[in-house]
C-alpha atoms as a printed R data frame, in Angstrom:
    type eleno elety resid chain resno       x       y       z
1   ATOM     1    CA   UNK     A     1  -4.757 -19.101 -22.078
2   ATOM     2    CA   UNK     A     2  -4.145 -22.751 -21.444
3   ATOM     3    CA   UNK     A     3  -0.138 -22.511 -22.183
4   ATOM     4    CA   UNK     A     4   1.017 -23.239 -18.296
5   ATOM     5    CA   UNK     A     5   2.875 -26.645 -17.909
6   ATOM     6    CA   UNK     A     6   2.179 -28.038 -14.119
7   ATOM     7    CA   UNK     A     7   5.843 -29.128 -12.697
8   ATOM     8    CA   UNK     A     8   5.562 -32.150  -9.834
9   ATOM     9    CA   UNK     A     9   7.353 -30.666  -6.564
10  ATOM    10    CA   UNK     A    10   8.916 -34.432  -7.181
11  ATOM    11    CA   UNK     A    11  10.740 -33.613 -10.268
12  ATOM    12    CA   UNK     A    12  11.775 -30.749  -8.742
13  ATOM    13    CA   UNK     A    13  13.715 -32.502  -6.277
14  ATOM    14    CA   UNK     A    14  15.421 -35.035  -8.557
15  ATOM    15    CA   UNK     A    15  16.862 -32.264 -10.205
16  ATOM    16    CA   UNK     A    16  18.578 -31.060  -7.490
17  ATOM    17    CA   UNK     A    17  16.108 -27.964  -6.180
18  ATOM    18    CA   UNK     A    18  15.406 -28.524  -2.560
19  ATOM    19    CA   UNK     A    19  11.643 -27.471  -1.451
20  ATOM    20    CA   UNK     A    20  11.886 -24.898   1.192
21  ATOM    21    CA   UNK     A    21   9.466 -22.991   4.042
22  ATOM    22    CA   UNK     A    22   8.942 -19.580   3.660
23  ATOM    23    CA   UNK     A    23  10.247 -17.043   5.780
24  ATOM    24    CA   UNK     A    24   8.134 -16.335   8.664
25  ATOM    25    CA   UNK     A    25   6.648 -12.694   8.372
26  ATOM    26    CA   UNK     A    26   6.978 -10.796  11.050
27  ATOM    27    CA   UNK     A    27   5.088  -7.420  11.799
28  ATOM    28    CA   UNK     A    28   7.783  -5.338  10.516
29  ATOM    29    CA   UNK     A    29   7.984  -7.278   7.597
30  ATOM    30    CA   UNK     A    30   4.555  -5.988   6.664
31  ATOM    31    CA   UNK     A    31   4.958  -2.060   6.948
32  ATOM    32    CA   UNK     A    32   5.033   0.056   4.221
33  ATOM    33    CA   UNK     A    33   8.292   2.176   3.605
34  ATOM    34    CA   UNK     A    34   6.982   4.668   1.124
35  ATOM    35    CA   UNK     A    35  10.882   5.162  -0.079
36  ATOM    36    CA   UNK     A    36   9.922   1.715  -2.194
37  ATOM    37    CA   UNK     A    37   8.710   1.992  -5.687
38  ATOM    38    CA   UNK     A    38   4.912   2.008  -6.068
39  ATOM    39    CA   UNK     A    39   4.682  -1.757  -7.403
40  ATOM    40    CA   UNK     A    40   7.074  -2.912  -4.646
41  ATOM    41    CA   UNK     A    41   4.261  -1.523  -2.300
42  ATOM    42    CA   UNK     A    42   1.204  -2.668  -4.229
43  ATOM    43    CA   UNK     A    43   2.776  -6.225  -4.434
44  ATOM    44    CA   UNK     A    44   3.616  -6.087  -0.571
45  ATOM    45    CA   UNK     A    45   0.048  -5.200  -0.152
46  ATOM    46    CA   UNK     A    46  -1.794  -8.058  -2.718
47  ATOM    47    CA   UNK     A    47   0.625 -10.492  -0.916
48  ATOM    48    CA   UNK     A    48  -0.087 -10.004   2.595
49  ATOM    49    CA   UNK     A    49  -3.604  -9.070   1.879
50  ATOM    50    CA   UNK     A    50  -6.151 -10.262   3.570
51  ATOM    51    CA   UNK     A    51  -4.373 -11.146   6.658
52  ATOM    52    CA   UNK     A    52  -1.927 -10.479   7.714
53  ATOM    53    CA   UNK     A    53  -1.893  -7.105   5.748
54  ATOM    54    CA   UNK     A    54   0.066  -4.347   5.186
55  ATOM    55    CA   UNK     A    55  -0.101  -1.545   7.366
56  ATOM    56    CA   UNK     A    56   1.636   2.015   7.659
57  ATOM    57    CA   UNK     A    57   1.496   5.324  10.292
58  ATOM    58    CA   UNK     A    58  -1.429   7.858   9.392
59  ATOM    59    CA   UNK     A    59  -0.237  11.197  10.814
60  ATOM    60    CA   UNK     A    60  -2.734  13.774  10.936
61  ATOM    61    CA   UNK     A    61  -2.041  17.614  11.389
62  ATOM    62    CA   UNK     A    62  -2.658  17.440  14.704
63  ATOM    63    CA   UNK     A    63   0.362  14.656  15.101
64  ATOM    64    CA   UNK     A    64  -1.734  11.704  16.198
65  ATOM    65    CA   UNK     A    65  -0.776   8.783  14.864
66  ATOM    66    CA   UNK     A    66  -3.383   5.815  13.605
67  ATOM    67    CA   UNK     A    67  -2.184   2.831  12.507
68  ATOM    68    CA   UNK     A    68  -3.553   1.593   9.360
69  ATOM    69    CA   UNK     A    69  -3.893  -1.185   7.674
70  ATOM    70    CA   UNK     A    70  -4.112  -1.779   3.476
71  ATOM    71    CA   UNK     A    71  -6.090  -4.094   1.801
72  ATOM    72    CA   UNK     A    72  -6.129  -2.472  -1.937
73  ATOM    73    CA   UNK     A    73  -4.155  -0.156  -3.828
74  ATOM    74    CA   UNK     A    74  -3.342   0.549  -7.339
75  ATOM    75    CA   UNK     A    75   0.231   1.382  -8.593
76  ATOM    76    CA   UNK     A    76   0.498   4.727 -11.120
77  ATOM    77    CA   UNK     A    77   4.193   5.287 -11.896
78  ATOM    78    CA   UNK     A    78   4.463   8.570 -12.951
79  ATOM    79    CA   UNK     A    79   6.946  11.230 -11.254
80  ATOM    80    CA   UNK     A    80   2.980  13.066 -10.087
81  ATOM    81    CA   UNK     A    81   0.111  13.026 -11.067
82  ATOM    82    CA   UNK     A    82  -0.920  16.661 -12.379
83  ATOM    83    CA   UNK     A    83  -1.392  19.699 -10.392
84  ATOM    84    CA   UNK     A    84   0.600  17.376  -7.468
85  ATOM    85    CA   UNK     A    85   3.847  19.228  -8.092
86  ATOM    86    CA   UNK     A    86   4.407  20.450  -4.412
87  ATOM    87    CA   UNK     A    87   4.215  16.607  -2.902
88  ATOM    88    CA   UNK     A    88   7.170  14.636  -4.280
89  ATOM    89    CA   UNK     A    89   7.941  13.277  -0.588
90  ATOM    90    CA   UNK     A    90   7.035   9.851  -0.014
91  ATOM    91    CA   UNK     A    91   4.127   9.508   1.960
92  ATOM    92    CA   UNK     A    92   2.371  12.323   1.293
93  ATOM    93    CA   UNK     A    93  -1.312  12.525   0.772
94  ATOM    94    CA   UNK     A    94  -3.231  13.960  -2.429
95  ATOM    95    CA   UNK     A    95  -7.049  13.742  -3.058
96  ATOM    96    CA   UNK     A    96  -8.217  13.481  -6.352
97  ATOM    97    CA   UNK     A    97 -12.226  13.611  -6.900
98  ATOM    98    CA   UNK     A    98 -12.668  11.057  -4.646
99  ATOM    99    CA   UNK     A    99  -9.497   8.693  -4.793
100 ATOM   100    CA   UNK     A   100  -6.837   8.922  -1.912
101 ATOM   101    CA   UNK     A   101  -3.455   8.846  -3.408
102 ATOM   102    CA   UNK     A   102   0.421   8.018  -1.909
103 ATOM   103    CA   UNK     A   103   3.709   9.124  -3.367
104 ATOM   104    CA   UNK     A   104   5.922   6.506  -3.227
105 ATOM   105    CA   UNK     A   105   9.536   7.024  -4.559
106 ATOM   106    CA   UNK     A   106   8.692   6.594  -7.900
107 ATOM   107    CA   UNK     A   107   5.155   7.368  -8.793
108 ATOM   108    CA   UNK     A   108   1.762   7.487  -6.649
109 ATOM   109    CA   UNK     A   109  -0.102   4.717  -4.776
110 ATOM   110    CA   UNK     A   110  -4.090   4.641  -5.224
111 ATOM   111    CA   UNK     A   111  -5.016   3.524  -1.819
112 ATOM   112    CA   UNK     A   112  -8.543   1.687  -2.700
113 ATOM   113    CA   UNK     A   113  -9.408  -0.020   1.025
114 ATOM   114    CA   UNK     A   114  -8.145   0.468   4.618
115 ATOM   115    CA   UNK     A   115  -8.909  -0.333   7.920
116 ATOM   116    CA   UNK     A   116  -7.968   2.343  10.396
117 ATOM   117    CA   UNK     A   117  -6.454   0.801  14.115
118 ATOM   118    CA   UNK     A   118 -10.017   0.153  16.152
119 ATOM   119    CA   UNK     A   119 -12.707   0.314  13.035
120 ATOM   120    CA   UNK     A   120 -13.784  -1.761  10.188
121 ATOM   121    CA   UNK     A   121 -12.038  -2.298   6.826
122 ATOM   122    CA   UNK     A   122 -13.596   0.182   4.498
123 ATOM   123    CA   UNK     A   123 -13.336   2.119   1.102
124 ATOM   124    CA   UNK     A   124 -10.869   4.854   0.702
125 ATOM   125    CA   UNK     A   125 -13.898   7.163  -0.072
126 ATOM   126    CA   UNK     A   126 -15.824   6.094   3.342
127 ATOM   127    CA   UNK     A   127 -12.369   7.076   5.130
128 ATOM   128    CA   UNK     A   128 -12.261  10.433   3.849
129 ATOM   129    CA   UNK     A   129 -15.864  11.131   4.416
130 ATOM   130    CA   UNK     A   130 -14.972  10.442   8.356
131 ATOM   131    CA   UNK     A   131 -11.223  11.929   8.198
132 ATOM   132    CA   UNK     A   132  -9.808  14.740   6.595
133 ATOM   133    CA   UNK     A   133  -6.069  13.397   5.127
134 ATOM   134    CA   UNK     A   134  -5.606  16.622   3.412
135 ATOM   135    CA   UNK     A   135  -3.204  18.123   6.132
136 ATOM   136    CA   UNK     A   136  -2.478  14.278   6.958
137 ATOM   137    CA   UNK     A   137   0.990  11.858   5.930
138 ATOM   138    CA   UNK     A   138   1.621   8.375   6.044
139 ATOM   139    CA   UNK     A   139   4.738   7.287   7.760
């Protein structure tokens, strides 16, 4: 809306605020610990999205485990989402019509693209047409 004021790193300096690096991110830095609130998790995943991306555990019923990485999600912060009663544990997995859904600790994760270890990035509707996540958890 044109009301942002652009602040010269200069100025910054004379006033006693010291320009710093950033942290460097390591790979644990970018897992997802579904104990976090959903918009700590969608903000880990728009800020490390593209590359170098957030990523979490898939376990399926069988107890493989796929690493996979998330490119889009979209936070819903609601204690569940209805007829989701049973799955309050963060992580687990709920289908609705064809959206792929995460508890988190404090609401439920939309998970809109992934990118399952050894395949391409893809929608969350393309990776439940190849993989059934109903019996499945992320880690």
């Amino acid at each position: 809306n044109g009301t942002v004021t652009a602040m010269p790193q200069s100025h910054m300096i004379t006033q006693g605020i010291a320009a710093s690096p950033a942290p460097k991110i390591f790979t644990a830095t970018c897992r997802l610990d579904w104990t976090r609130t959903v918009h700590a998790l969608h903000n880990l995943v728009r800020g490390l999205s593209p590359y170098p991306a957030a990523w979490t555990t898939l376990v399926g019923s069988d107890n493989v485990a796929v690493k996979v990485k998330v490119f889009a999600t979209a936070p819903e912060v609601v204690e569940w989402l209805p007829g989701t009663e049973r799955y309050h544990r963060p992580g687990a997995i709920i289908v609705r019509g064809k959206q792929l859904w995460v508890a988190g600790s404090d609401g439920w994760l939309r998970i809109d693209e992934l990118q399952p270890a050894g395949k391409r990035r893809m929608t969350a509707i393309d990776f439940m047409n190849g993989y059934d996540v109903r019996q499945a958890h992320f880690e």
